[in-house]
Coordinates of C-alpha atoms in Angstrom, one line a residue:
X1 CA 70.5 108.7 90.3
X2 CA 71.6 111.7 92.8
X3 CA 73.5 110.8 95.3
X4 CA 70.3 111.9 97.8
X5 CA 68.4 109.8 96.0
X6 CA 70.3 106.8 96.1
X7 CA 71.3 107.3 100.0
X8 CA 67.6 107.5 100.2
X9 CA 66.7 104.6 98.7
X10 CA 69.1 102.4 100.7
X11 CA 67.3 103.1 103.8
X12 CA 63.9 102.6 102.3
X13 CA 65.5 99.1 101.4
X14 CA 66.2 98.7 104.9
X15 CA 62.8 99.3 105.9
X16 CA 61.3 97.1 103.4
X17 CA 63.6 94.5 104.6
X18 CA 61.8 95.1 108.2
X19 CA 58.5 95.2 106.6
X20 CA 58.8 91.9 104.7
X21 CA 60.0 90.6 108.1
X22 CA 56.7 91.3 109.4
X23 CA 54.5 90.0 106.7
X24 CA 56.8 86.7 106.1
X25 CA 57.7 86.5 110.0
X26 CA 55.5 88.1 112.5
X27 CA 55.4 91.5 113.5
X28 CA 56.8 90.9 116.4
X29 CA 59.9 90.1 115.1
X30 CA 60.2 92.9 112.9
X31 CA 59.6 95.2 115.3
X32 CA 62.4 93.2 117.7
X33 CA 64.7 93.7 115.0
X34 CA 63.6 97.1 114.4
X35 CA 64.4 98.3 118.4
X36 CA 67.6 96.8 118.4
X37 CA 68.5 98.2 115.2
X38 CA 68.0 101.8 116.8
X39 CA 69.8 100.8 119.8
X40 CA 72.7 99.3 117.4
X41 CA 72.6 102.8 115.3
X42 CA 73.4 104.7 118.3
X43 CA 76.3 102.5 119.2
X44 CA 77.7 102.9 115.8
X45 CA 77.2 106.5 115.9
X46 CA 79.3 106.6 118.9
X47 CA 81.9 104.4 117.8
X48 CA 81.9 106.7 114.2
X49 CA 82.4 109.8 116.1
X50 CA 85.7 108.0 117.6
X51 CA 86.8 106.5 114.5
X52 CA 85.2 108.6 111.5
X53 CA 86.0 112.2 113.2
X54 CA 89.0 111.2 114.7
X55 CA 90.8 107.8 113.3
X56 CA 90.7 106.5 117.5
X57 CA 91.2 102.6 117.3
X58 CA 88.8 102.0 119.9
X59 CA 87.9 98.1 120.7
X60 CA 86.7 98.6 123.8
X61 CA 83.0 99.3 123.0
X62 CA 81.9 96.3 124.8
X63 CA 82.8 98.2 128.3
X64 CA 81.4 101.4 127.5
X65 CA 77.7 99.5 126.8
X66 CA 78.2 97.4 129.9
X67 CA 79.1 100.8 131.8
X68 CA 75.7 101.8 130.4
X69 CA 73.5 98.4 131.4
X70 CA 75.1 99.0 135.1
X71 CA 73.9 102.4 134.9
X72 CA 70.1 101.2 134.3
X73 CA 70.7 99.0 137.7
X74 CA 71.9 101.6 139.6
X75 CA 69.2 104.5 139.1
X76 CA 66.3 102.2 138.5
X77 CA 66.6 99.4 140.9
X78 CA 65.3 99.8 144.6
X79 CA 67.7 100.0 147.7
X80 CA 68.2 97.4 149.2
X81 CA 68.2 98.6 152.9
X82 CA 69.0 95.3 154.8
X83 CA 72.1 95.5 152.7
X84 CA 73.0 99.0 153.6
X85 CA 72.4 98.6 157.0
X86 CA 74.8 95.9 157.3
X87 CA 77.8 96.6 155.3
X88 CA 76.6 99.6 152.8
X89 CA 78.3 102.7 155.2
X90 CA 81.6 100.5 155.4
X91 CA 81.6 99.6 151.6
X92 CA 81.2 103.3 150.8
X93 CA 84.1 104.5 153.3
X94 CA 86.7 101.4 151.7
X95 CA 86.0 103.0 148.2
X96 CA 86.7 106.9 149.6
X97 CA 90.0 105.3 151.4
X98 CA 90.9 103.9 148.0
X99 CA 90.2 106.8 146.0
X100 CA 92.0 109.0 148.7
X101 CA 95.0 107.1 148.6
X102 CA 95.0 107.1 145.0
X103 CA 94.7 111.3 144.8
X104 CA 97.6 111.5 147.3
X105 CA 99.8 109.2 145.9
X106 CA 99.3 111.0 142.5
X107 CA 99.6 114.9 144.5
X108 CA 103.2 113.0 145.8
X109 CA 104.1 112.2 142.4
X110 CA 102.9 115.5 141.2
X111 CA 104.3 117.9 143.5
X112 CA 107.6 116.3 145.1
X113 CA 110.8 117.3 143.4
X114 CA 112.2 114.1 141.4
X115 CA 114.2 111.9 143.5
X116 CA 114.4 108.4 145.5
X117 CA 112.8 109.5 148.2
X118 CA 109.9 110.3 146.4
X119 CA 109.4 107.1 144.5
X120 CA 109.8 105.8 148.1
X121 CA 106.9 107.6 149.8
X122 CA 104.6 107.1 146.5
X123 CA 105.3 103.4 147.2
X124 CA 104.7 103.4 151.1
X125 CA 101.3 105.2 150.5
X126 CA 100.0 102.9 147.9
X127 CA 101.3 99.6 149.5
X128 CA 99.8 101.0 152.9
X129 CA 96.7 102.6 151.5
X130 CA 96.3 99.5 149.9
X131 CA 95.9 97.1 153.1
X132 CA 94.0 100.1 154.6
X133 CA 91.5 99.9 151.8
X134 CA 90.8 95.8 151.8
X135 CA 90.7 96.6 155.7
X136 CA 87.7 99.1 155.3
X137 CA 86.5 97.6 152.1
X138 CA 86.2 93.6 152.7
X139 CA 84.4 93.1 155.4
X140 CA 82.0 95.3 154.2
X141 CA 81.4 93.3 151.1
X142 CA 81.1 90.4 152.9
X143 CA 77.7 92.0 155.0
X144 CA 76.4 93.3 152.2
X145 CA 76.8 89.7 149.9
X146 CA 75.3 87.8 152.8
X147 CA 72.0 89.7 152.7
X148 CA 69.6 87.0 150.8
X149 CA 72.1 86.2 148.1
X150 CA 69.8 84.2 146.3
X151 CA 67.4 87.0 146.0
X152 CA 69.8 90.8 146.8
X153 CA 73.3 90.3 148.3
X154 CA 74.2 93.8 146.5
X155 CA 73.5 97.3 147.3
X156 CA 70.3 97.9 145.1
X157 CA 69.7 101.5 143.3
X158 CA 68.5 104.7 143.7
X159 CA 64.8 104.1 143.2
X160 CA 64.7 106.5 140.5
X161 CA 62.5 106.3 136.9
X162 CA 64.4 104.2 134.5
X163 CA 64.3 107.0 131.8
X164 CA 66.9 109.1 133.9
X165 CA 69.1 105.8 133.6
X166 CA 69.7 106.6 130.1
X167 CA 71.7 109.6 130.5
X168 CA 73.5 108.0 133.4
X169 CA 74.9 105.5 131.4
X170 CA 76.5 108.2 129.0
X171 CA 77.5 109.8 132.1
X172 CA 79.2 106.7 133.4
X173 CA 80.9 106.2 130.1
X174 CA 82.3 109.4 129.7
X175 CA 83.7 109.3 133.1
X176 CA 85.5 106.0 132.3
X177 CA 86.4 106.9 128.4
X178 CA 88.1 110.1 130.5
X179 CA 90.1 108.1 133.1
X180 CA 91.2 105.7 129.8
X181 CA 92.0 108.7 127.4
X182 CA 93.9 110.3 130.2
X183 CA 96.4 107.5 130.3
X184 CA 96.1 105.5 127.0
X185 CA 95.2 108.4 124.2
X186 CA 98.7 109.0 124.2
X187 CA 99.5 105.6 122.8
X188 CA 99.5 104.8 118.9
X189 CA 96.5 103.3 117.2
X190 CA 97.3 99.9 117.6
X191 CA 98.6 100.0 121.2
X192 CA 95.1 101.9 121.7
X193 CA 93.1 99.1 120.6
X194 CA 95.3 96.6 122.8
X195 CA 94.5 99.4 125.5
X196 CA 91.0 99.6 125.6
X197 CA 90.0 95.9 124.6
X198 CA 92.0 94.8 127.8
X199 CA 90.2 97.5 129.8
X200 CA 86.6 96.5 128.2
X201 CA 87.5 93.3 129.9
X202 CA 88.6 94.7 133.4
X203 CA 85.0 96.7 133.4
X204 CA 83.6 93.3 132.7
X205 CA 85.3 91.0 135.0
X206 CA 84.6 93.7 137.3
X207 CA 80.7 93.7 136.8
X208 CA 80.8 89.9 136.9
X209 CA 82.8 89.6 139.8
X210 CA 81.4 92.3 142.4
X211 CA 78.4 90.9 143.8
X212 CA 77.8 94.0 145.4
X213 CA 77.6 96.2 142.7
X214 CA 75.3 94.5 140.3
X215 CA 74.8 90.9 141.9
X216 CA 77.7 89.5 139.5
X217 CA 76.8 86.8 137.7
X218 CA 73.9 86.3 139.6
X219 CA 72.1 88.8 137.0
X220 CA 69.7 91.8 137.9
X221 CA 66.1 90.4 136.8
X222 CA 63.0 92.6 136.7
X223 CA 64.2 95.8 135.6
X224 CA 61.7 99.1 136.2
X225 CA 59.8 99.6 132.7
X226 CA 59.2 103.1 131.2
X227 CA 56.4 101.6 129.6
X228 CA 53.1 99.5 131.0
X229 CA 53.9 95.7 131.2
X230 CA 51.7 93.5 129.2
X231 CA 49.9 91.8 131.9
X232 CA 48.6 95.5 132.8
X233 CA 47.6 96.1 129.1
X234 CA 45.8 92.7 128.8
X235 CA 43.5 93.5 131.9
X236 CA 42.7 97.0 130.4
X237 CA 38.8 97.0 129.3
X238 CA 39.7 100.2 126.9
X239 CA 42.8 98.5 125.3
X240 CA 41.3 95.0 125.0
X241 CA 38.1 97.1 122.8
X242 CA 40.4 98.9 120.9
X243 CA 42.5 95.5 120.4
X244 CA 39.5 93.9 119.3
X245 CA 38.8 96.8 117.1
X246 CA 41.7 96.1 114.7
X247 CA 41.4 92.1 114.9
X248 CA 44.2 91.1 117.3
X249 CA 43.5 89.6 120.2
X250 CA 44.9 91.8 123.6
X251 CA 48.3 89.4 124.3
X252 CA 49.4 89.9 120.6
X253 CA 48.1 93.7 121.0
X254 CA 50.0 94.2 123.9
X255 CA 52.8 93.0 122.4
X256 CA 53.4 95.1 119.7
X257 CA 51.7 97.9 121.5
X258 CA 54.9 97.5 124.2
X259 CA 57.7 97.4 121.2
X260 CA 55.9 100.4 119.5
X261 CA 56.3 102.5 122.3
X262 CA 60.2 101.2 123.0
X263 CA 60.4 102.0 119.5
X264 CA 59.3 105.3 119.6
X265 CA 61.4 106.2 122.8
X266 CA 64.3 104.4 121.2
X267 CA 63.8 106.5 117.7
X268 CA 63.4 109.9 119.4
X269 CA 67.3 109.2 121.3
X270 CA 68.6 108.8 118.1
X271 CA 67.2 111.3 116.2
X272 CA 68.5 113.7 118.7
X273 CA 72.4 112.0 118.6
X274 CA 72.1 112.0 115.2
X275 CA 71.2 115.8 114.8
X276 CA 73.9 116.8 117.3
X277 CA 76.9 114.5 115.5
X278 CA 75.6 115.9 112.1
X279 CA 76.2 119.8 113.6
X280 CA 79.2 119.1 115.3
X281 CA 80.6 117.4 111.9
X282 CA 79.7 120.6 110.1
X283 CA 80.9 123.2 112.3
X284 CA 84.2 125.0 112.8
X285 CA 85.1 121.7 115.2
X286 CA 84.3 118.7 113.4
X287 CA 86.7 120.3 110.4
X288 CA 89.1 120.5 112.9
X289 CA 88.8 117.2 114.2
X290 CA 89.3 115.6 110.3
X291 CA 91.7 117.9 109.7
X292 CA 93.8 116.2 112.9
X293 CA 93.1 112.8 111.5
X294 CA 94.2 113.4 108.3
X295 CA 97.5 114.7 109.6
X296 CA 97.9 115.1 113.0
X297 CA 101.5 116.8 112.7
X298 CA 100.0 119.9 110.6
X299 CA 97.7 120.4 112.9
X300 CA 99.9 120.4 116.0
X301 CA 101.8 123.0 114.0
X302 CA 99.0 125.1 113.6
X303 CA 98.5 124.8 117.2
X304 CA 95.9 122.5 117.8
X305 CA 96.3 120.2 121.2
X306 CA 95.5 116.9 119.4
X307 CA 95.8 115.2 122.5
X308 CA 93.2 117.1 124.2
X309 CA 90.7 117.0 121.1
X310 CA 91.0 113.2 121.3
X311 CA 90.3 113.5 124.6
X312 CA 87.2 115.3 123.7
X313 CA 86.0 112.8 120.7
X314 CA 86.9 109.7 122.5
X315 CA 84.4 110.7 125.8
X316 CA 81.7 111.6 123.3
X317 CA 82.0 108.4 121.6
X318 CA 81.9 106.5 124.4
X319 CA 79.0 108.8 126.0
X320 CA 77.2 107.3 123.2
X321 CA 78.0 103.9 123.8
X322 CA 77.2 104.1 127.3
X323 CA 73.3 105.6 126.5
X324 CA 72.7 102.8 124.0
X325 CA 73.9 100.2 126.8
X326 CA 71.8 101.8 128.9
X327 CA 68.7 101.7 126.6
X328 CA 69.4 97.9 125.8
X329 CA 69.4 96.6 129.0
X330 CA 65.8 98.3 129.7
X331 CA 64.6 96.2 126.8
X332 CA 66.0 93.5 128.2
X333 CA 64.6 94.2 131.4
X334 CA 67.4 92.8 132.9
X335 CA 71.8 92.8 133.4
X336 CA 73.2 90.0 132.4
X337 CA 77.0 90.6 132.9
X338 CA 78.1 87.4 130.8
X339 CA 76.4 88.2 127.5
X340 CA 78.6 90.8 126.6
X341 CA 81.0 89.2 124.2
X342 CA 83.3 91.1 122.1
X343 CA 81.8 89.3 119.0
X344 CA 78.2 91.3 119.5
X345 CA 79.4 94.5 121.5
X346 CA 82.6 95.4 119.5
X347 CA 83.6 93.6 116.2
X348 CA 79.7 93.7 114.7
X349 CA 79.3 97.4 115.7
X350 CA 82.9 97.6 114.2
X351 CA 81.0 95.8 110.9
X352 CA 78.7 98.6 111.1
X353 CA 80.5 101.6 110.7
X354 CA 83.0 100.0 107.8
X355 CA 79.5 98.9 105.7
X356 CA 77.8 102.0 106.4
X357 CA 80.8 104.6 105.8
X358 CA 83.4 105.6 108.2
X359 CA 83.4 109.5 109.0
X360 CA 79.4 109.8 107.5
X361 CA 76.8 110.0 110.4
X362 CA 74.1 108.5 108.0
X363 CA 76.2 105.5 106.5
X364 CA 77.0 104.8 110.4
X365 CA 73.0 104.8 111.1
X366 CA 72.7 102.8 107.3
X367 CA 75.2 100.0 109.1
X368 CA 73.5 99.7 112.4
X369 CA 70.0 98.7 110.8
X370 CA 71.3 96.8 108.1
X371 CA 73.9 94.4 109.8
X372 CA 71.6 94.1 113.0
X373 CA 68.9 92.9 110.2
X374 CA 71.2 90.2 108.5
X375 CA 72.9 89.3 112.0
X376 CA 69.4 88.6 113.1
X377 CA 68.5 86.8 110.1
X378 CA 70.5 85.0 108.3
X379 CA 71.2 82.1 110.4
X380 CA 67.5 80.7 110.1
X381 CA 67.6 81.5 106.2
X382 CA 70.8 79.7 106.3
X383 CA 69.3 76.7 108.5
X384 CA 66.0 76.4 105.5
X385 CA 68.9 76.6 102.6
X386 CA 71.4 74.0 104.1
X387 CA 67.6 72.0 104.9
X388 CA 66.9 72.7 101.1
X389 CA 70.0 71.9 99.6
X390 CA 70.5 68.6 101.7
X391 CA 67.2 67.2 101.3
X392 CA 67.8 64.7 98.5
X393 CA 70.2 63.3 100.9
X394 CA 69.2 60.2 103.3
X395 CA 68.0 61.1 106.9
X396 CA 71.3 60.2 109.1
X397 CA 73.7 61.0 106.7
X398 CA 76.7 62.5 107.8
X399 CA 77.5 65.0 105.2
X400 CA 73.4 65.7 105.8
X401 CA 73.8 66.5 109.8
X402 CA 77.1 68.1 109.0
X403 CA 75.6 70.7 106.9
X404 CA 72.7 71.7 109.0
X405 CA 74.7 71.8 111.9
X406 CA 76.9 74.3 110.3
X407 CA 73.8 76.6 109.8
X408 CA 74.8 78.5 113.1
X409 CA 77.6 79.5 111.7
X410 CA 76.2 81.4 108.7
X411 CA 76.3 84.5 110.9
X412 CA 80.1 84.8 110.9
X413 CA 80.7 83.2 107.3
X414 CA 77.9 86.4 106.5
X415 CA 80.1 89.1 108.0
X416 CA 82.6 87.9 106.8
X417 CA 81.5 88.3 102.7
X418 CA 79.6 91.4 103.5
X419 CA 83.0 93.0 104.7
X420 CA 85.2 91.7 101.3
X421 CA 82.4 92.6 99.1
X422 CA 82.2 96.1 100.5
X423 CA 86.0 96.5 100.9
X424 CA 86.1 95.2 97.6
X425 CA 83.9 97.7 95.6
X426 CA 82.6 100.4 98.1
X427 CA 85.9 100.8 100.3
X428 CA 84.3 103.8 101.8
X429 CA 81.3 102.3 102.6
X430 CA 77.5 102.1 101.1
X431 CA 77.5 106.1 102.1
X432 CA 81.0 107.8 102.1
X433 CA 82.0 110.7 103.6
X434 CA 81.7 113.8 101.7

């Protein structure tokens, strides 16, 4: 068999996988699984570009999809204007003191000849910008948190269609992936990964701690939808008659009808992501970028500013991160800070790009469907085999309860064997790089 052929065939496995889902399961499910799947692709596209183009050990991919989730709360949601009138004009002025202190302490640094008396006005300005900011910037806070906390006690959005939240959140990635690579790209691959996993957690204690951001851990419920809720759907004469037309009744119709169209949005952000990674991999750049992670000292002899192109590949990467976190957290229909854990958001997408093939778009995409599928998956297969296996055995028997209660750990145990077995005998992954 080609190698087209059998690359091919792989993802029609995938999609069978889906499909038996929905015959075995309900469709539902399979079309759950099928959503996040897209959604996981993208990330893993993202994180490919990073690690596939350019050999960045990024662990940080939980804070570039939280990044993205904040950005869906911020365009979508509506102001809240009790809170702005209170404390929002003084919250805003305590974050411009703080970024003004910040510029000119750096423009000291920057453009005062070396000396003590420098390092001693850099410090005066940041210790006294400092207590000039919590001056400006905490009592502000403290309005804006007191507005109905049960129900607001942040800032709100902008009002704005949730759609434009998308690119936002690449937007807000890139930004952060820029301040990061400005000060940590320098760093070698394992102090990078130290790096960024430290400041995935600072973006998230941040996000869980800032009431006025994002309501903390408080959560952001009821999301703005860029398709019709259910409820709408099921009250619809024309959609109940067509419902009833193909034998479902309208909640089960509206349903699927609702994932479909997620689907379809979800598929048409990746297929464009995909197509632009798969140019820039064959064009005079994306050589350039595998030429500098195959050996970055030739290429700094021929002249090219590794630094800078990491720069580049690591914002793009995380651009992408940021859109899927976006996307996600409009399925959700919610932001909930504390379930981003570095076990979902970093090591699986991690899981998906080794499976699928480091450095190939396609095995990247491959990974994202197919370890979303068995992540989803195999713990209730695992709870029917350990049910299967230990049903000879009495009711209340320990070695009985022990063995279904370690079900929920098939997920792990999974990953686990998928990653030997593929390191094993496919060390470049299902689809290599050509």
């Amino acid at each position: 068999m080609s190698e087209p052929m059998k690359n091919a065939a792989m993802f029609v496995f995938v999609a069978a996988l889906i499909l038996m889902t929905g015959f075995a399961q309900s469709w539902s499910t399979a079309l759950l699984i099928l959503n996040m799947g897209l959604i996981s692709a993208i990330m893993a596209l993202g994180l490919n570009l990073q690690w596939g183009f350019a050999g960045l050990f990024n662990v940080g991919v939980m804070g570039f999809v939280a990044l993205g989730g904040l950005a869906a709360v911020l365009v979508s949601m509506p102001p809240t204007t009790e809170a702005w009138a209170a404390g929002g004009i003084r919250l805003i002025s305590g974050l411009l003191v703080g970024a003004a202190v910040i510029v000119a302490a750096a423009l000291t640094f920057k453009y005062m000849k070396k000396s003590k008396l420098r390092g001693l006005i850099v410090l005066v300005i940041l210790v006294g910008g400092f207590f000039l900011y919590r001056a400006v910037f905490d009592p502000g806070v403290d309005a804006v948190e007191a507005v109905n906390p049960a129900g607001t006690g942040y800032l709100g959005g902008l009002g704005l269609p949730v759609l434009l939240a998308w690119p936002v959140g690449g937007l807000l990635a890139a930004g952060a992936a820029w301040i990061i690579g400005k000060s940590a790209l320098g760093l070698r691959s394992d102090y990078l990964a130290i790096a960024t996993l430290g400041i995935a957690e600072i973006i998230l204690a941040i996000l869980k701690n800032e009431d006025w951001l994002a309501r903390g851990v408080k959560n952001v419920v009821g999301l703005p939808r860029p398709v019709p809720y259910e409820v709408d759907l099921q009250t619809d004469p024309a959609f109940i008659e067509k419902a009833a037309g193909i034998g479902l009744d309208p909640v089960t119709a509206s349903s699927l009808y609702i994932k479909l169209a997620y689907g379809a949005l979800f598929a048409v952000v990746l297929a464009i992501l995909l197509i632009l990674a798969q140019l820039a991999l064959k064009s005079p750049w994306g050589r350039m970028m595998r030429a500098i992670r195959d050996n970055e000292v030739a290429a700094e002899a021929m002249g090219k500013d590794v630094t800078a192109r990491h720069l580049q590949i690591f914002i793009l990467g995380s651009a992408c991160c940021g859109i899927a976190g976006a996307m996600m957290t409009t399925l959700d229909g919610q932001l909930i800070p504390t379930s981003y854990q570095p076990l979902r958001f970093t090591f699986l997408i991690w899981v998906m790009v080794i499976v699928g093939g480091s450095g190939n778009n396609f095995g990247a995409v491959l990974g994202g469907f197919l370890i979303w599928f068995l992540w989803v998956q195999v713990e209730p297969i695992g709870l029917w085999l350990m049910q299967t296996i230990t049903s000879p055995l009495p009711d209340g028997s320990a070695l009985k309860d022990h063995l279904i209660g370690s079900a929920a750990h098939m997920r792990l145990l999974t990953m686990g064997v998928i990653l030997i077995l593929v390191l094993r005998f496919s060390p470049r992954g299902l689809i290599p790089e050509k």
